[in-house]
Short mmCIF file of C-alpha atoms in Angstrom, two decimals:
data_model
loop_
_atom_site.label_atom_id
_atom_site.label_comp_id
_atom_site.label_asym_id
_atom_site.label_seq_id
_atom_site.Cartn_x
_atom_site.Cartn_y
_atom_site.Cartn_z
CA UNK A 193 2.56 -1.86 35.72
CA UNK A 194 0.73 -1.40 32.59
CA UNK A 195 0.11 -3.92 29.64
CA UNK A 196 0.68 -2.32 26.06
CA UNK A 197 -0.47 -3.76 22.94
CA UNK A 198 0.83 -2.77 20.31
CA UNK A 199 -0.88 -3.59 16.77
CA UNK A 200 0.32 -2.81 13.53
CA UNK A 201 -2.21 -0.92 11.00
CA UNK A 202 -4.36 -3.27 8.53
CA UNK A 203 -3.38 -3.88 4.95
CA UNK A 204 -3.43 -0.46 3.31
CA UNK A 205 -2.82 0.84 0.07
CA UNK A 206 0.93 1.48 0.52
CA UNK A 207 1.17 -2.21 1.00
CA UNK A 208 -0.67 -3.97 -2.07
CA UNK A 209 0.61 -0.98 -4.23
CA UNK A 210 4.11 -1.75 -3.02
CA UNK A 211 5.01 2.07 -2.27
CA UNK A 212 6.34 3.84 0.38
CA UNK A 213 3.79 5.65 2.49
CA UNK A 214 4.84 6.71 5.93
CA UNK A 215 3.04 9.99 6.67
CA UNK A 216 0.84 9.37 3.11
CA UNK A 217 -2.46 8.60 4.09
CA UNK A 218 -3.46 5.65 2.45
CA UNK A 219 -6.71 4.00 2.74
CA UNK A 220 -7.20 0.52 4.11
CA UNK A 221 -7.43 -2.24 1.52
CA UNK A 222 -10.88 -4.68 1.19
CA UNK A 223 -8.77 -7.48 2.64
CA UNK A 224 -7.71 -4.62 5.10
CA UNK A 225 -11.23 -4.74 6.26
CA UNK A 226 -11.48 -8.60 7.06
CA UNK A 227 -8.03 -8.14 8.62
CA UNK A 228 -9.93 -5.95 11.10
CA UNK A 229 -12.65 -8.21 11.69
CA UNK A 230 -10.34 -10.76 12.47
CA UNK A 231 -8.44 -8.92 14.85
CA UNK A 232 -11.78 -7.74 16.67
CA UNK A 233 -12.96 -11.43 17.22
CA UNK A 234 -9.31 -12.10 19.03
CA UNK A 235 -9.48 -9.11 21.08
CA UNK A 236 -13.53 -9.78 21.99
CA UNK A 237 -13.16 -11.24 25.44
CA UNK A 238 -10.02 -9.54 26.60
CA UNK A 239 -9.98 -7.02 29.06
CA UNK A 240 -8.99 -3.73 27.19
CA UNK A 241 -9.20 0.10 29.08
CA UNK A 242 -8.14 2.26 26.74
CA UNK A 243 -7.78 2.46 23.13
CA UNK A 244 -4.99 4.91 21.17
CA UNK A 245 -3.73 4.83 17.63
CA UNK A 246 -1.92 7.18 15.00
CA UNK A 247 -3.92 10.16 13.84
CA UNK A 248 -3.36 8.57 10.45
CA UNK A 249 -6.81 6.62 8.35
CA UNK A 250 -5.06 3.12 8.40
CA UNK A 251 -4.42 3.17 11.90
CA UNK A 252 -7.59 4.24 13.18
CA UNK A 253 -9.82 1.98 11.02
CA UNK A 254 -8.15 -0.86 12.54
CA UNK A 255 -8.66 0.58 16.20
CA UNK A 256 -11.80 0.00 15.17
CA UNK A 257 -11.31 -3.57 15.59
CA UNK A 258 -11.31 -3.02 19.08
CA UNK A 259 -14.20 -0.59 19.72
CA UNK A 260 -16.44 -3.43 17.79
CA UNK A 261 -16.74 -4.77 21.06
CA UNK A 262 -15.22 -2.40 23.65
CA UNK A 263 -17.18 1.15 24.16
CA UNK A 264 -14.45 2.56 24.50
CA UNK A 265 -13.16 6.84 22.82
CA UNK A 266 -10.35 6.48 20.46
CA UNK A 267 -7.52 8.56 21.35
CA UNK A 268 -5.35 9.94 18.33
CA UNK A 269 -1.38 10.54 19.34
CA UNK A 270 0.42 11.92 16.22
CA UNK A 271 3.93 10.12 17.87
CA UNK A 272 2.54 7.17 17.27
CA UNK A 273 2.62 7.68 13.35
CA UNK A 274 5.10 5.37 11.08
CA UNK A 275 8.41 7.47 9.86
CA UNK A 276 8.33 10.17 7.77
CA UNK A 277 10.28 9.42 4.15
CA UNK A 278 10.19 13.09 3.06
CA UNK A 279 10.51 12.70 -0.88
CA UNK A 280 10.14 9.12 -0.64
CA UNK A 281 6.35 9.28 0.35
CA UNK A 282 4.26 7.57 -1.87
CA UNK A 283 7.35 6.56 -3.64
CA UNK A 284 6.86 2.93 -5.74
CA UNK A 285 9.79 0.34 -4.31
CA UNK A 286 10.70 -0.66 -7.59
CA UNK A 287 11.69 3.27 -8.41
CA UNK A 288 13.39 3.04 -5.31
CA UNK A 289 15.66 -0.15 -5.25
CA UNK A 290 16.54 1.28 -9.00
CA UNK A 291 17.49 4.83 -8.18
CA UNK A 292 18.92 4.57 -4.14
CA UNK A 293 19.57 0.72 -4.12
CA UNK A 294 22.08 1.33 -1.28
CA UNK A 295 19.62 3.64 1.09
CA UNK A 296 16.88 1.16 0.06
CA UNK A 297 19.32 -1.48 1.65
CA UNK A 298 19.63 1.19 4.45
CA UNK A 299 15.99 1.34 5.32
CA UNK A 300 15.57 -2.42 5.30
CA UNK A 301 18.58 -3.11 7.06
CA UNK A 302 20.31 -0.83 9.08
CA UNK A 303 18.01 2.32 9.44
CA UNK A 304 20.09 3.85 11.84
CA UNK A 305 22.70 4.36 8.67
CA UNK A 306 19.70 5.37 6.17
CA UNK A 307 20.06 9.08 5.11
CA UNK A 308 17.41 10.93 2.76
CA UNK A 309 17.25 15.01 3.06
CA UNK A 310 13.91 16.08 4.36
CA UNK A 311 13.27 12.92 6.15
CA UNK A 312 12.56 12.08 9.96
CA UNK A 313 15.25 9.94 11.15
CA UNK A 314 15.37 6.71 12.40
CA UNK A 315 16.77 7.57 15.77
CA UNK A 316 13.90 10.64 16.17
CA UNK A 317 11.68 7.95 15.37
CA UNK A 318 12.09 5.64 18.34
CA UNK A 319 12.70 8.53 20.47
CA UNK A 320 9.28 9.70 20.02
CA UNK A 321 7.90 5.99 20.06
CA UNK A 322 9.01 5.45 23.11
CA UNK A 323 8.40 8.92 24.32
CA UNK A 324 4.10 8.13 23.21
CA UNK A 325 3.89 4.95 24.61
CA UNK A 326 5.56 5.24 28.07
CA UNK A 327 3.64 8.73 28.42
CA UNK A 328 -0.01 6.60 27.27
CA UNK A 329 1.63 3.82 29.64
CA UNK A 330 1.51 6.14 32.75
CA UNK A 331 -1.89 7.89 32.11
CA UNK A 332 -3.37 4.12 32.71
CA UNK A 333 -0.86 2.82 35.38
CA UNK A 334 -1.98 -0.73 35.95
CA UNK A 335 -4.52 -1.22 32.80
CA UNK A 336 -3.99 -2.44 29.74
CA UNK A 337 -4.31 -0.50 26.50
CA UNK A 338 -4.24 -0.96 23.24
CA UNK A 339 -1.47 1.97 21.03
CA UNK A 340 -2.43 1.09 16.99
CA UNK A 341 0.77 2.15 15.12
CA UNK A 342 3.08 1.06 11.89
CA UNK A 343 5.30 -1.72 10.99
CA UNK A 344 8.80 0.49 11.14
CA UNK A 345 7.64 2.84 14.31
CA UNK A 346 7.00 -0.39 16.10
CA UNK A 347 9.81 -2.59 14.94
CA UNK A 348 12.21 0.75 16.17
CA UNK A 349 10.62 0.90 19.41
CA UNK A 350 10.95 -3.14 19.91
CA UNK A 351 14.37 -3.30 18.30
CA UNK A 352 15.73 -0.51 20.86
CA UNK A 353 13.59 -2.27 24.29
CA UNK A 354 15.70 -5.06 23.18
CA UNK A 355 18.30 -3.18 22.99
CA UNK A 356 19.17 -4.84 19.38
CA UNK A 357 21.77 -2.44 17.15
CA UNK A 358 20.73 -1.08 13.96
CA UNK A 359 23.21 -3.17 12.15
CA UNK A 360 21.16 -5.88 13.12
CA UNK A 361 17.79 -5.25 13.14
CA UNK A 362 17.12 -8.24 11.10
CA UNK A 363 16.76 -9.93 14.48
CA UNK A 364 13.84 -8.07 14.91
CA UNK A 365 11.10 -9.55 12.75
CA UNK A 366 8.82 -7.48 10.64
CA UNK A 367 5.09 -7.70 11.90
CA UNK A 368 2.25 -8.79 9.09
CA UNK A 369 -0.37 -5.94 8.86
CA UNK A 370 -2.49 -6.10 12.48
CA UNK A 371 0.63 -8.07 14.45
CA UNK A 372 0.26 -7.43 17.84
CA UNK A 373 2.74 -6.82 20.04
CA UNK A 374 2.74 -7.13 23.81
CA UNK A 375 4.46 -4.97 26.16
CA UNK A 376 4.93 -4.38 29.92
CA UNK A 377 5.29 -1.11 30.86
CA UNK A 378 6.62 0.13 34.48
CA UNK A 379 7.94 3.48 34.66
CA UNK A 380 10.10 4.41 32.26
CA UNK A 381 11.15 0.29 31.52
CA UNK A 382 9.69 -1.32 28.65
CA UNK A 383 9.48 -4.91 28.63
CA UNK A 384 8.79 -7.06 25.78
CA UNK A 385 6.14 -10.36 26.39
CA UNK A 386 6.27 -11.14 22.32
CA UNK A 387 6.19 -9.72 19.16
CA UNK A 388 4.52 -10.25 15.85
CA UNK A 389 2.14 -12.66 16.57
CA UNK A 390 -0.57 -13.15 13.88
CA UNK A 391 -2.47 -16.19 15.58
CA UNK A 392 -5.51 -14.49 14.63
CA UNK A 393 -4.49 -14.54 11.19
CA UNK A 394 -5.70 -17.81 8.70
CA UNK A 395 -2.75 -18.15 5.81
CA UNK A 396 -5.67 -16.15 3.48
CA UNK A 397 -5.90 -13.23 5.11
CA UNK A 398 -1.95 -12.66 5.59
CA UNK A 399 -0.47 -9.87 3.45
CA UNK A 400 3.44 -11.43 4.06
CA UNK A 401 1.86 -14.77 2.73
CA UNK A 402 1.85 -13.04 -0.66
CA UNK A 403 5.34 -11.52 -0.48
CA UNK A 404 8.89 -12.42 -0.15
CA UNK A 405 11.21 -9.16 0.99
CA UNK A 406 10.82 -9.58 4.46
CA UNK A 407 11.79 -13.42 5.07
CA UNK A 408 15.64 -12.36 4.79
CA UNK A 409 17.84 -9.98 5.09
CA UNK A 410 18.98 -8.15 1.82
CA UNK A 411 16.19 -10.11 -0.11
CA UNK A 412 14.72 -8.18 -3.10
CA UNK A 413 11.29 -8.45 -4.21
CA UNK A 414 11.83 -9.31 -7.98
CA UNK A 415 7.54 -8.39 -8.25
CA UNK A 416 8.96 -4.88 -7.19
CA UNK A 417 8.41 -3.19 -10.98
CA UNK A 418 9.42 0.47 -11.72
CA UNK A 419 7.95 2.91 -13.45
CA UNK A 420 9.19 4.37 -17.04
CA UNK A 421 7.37 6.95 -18.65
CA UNK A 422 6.65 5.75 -22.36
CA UNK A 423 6.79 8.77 -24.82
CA UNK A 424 4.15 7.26 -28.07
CA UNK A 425 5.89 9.90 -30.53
CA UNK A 426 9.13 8.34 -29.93
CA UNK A 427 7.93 4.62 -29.57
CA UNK A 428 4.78 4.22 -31.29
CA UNK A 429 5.79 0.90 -32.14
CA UNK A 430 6.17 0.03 -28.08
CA UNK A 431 2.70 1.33 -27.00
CA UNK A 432 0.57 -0.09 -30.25
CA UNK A 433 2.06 -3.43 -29.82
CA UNK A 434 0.88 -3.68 -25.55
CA UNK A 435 -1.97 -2.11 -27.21
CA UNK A 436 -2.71 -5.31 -29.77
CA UNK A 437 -1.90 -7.97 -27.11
CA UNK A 438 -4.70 -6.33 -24.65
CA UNK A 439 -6.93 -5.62 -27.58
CA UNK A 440 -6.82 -9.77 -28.55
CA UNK A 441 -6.48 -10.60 -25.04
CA UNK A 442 -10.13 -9.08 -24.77
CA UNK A 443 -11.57 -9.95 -27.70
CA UNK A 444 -9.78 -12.98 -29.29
CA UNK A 445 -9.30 -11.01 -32.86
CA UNK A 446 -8.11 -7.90 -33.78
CA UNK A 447 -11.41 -6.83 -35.61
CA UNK A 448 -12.22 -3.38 -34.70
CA UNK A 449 -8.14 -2.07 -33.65
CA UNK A 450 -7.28 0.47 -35.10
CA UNK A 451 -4.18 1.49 -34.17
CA UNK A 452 -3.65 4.88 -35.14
CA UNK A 453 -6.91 5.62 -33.29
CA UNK A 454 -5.54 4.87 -30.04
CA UNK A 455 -1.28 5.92 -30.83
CA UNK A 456 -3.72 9.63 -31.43
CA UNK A 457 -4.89 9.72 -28.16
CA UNK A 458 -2.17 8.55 -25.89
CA UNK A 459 -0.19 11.46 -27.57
CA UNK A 460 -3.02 13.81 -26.53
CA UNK A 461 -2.63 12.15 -22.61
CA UNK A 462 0.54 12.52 -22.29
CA UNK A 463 0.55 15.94 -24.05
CA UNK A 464 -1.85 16.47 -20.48
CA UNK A 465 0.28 14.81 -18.75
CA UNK A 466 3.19 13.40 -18.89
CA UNK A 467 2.37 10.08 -16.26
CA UNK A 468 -0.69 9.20 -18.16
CA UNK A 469 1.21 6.61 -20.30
CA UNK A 470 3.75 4.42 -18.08
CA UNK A 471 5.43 0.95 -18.37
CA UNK A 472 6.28 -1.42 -15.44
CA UNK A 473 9.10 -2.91 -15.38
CA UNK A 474 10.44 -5.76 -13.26
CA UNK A 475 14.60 -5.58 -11.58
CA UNK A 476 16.23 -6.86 -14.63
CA UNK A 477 14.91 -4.42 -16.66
CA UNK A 478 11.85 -6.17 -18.46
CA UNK A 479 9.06 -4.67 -19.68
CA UNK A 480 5.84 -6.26 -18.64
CA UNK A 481 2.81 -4.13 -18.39
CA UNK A 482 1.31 -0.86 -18.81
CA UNK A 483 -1.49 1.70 -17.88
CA UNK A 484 -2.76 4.76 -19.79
CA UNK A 485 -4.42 7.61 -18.03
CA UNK A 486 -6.98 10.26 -19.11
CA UNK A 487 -6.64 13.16 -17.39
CA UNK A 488 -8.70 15.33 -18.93
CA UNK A 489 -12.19 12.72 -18.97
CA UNK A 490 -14.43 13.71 -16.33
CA UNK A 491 -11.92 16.47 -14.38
CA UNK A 492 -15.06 18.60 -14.17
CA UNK A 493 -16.87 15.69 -12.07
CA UNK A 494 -14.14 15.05 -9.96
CA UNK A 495 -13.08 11.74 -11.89
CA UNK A 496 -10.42 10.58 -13.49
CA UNK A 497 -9.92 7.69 -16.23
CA UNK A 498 -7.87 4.34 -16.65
CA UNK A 499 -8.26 4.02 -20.75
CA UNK A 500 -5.13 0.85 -20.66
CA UNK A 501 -4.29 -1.84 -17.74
CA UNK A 502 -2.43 -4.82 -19.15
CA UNK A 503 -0.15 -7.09 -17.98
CA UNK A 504 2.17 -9.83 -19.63
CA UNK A 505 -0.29 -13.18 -18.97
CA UNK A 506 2.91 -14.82 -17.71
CA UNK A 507 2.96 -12.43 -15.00
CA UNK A 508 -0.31 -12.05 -13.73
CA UNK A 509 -1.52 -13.45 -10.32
CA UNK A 510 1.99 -11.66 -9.07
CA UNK A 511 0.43 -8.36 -7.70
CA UNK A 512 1.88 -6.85 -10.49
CA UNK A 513 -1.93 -5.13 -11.67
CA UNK A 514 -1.93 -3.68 -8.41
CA UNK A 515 0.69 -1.64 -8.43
CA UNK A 516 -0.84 -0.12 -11.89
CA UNK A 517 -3.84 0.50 -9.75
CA UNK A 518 -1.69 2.50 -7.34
CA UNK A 519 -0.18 4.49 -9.93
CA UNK A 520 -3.68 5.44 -11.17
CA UNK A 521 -4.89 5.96 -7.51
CA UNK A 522 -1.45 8.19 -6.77
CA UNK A 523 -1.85 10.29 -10.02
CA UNK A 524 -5.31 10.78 -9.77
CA UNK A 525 -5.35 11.76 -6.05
CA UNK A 526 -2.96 14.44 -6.40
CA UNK A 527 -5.04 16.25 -9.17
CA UNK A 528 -7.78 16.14 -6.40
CA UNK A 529 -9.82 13.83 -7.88
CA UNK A 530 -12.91 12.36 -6.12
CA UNK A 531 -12.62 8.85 -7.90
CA UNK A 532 -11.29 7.00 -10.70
CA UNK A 533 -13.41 5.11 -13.36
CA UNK A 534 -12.50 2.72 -16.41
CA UNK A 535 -14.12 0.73 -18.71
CA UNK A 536 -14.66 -3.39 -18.96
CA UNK A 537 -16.71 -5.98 -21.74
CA UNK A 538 -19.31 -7.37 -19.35
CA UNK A 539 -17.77 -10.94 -20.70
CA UNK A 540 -14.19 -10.05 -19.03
CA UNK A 541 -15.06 -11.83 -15.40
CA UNK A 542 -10.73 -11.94 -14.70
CA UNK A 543 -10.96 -8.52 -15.11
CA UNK A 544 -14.08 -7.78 -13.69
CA UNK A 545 -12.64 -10.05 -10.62
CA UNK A 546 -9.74 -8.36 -10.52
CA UNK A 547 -10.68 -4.78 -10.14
CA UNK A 548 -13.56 -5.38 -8.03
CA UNK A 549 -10.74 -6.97 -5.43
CA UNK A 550 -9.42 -3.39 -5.39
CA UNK A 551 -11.99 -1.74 -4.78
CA UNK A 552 -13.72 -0.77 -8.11
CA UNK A 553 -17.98 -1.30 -8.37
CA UNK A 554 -19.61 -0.70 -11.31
CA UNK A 555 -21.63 2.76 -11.50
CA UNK A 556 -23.29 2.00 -14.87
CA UNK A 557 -22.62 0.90 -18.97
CA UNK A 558 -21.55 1.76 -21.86
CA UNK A 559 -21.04 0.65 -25.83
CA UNK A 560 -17.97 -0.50 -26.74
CA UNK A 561 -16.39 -0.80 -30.22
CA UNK A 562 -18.07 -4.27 -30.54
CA UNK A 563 -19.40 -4.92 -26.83
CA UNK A 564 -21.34 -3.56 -24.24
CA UNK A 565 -18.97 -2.32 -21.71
CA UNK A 566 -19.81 -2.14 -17.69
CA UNK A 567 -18.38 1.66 -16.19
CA UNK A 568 -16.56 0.64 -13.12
CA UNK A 569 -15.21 3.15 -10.36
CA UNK A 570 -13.07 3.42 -7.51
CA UNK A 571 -13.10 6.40 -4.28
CA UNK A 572 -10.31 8.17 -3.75
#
């Protein structure tokens, strides 16, 4: 017989960003990273033989947890890698519920039934689940091991051991980033001890704490925002306006806007491109925030800019900001760019707060309009 734990990745991009990454190889997240100490101080003292994860970056930074304080070789198995969403990768939820509400209901709720060409299945999912982890089970026949995987690949493999129908998968919780799982393993029988459990978690450090899909079936996450791309020659009036409120929201006047200055070059961005100038917008269809790329800043150097993040202030605090971070980060990333910089009055601590949670540092300075400005940036 051979014990099995099975963890689920650390917080990663695809979950602060709120978009669909299955094969997408997001990086793990700054809270990510005290996840994984966490989870290294509960495993510390327990016997562990062998250590295996997903080939993917989020998986095998939190296997790290384990080799803190086990010398122990990671093993990569590609089976053990979350579902593949085909043109859904890197896909933002709120684009999602709005344009497939019905397979988006699918994938939370009976996957067995959800259906998008040039995705893996759910059944070829748990096949090969279960296919990695009785196969790592046997190679260590009485040990125990550790198999670091993702939140859908292991709720499929625990939802069929307990033989619980697709239809009803809901009995089968969803695991908080680096919920561990603990299996029995004895031939080709699987055997479940528990699931989930996050004792090693404090309330802080728990992703689910901030979020509200997963504590019912069918629940949407009205913080879910979609992204509409905002043409300036059509609505100048739309992209000045955001532009004001941040502009006085910085500054507390408007002395020194000029608002033709900046309608000018958000034409020229989204000549470049046209996802350099977006709007968020929540479910019922309000707009309440926006980001403005530059494209063409820095491509030489490998960079790419953020010239406009703003959110409504009624809405901040909601995670909202973060998923205009992960549009930047997506964008930027598949133009091949090394990292992403923007631009923030040394006086702005929210902001400077803010970004610095997602993993911005400042690189240098610069003059503003009025202010001196601090040059912040971001890896890719």
């Amino acid at each position: 017989m051979t014990r099995v734990y099975l963890i689920r990745h650390a917080e990663a991009e695809g979950n602060i960003y709120r978009r669909a990454q299955g094969h997408y190889d997001g990086a793990v997240s700054a809270k990510g990273q005290r996840q994984i100490a966490a989870l290294a101080e509960r495993f510390r003292d327990e016997r562990i033989d062998a250590v295996y994860s997903s080939d993917l970056a989020r998986t095998r930074a939190t296997a790290g947890a384990i080799l803190r304080y086990h010398p122990l070789q990671l093993h990569t198995d590609a089976r053990l890698r979350e579902l593949y969403l085909g043109p859904w990768e890197d896909q933002p939820f709120g684009d999602l519920q709005y344009r497939d509400p019905e397979q988006l209901h699918n994938f939370n709720d009976d996957p067995a039934a959800w259906r998008v060409p040039g995705a893996e299945s759910f059944a070829a999912l748990t096949q090969r689940m279960r296919a990695a982890v009785t196969d790592i089970a046997a190679r260590h026949d009485g040990q125990t091991v550790v198999c670091v995987s993702h939140g859908m690949a292991i709720r499929a493999l625990t939802a069929d051991i307990l033989a619980v129908p697709s239809s009803e998968i809901a009995l089968v919780p969803h695991g908080d980033n680096t919920a561990v799982t603990l299996l029995e393993a004895e031939g080709e029988t699987l055997r479940v001890l528990y699931a989930c459990d996050t004792k090693h978690l404090p309330p802080e450090l728990s992703t689910f704490a901030r979020q509200t899909w997963w504590r019912q079936s069918g629940a949407k996450d009205m913080n879910n925002v979609r992204f509409e791309r905002l043409d300036p020659e059509r609505y100048p009036r739309v992209y000045t306006d955001f532009y004001r409120r941040t502009w006085q929201d910085v500054h507390g006047d408007l002395e020194g806007f000029f608002p033709g200055v900046y309608l000018d070059a958000a034409k020229r961005h989204v000549l470049a491109d046209p996802d350099a100038l977006v709007c968020i917008l929540r479910p019922d269809g309000e707009r309440v925030g926006i980001t403005e790329l530059d494209t063409l800043r820095g491509a030489e150097e490998g960079l790419g800019w953020i010239c406009l993040c703003y959110i409504e202030p009624q809405y901040r605090r909601m995670q909202l900001g973060a998923q205009l971070i992960g549009h930047a980060v997506s964008r930027f990333r598949a133009l091949g760019r090394r990292a992403v910089r923007l631009s923030v009055y040394e006086g702005n601590t929210g902001a400077l707060r803010f970004y610095e949670e997602y993993g911005f540092r400042t690189v240098g300075e610069t003059e503003g309009v009025s202010t001196r400005l601090l040059v912040l940036e971001k890896e890719l």
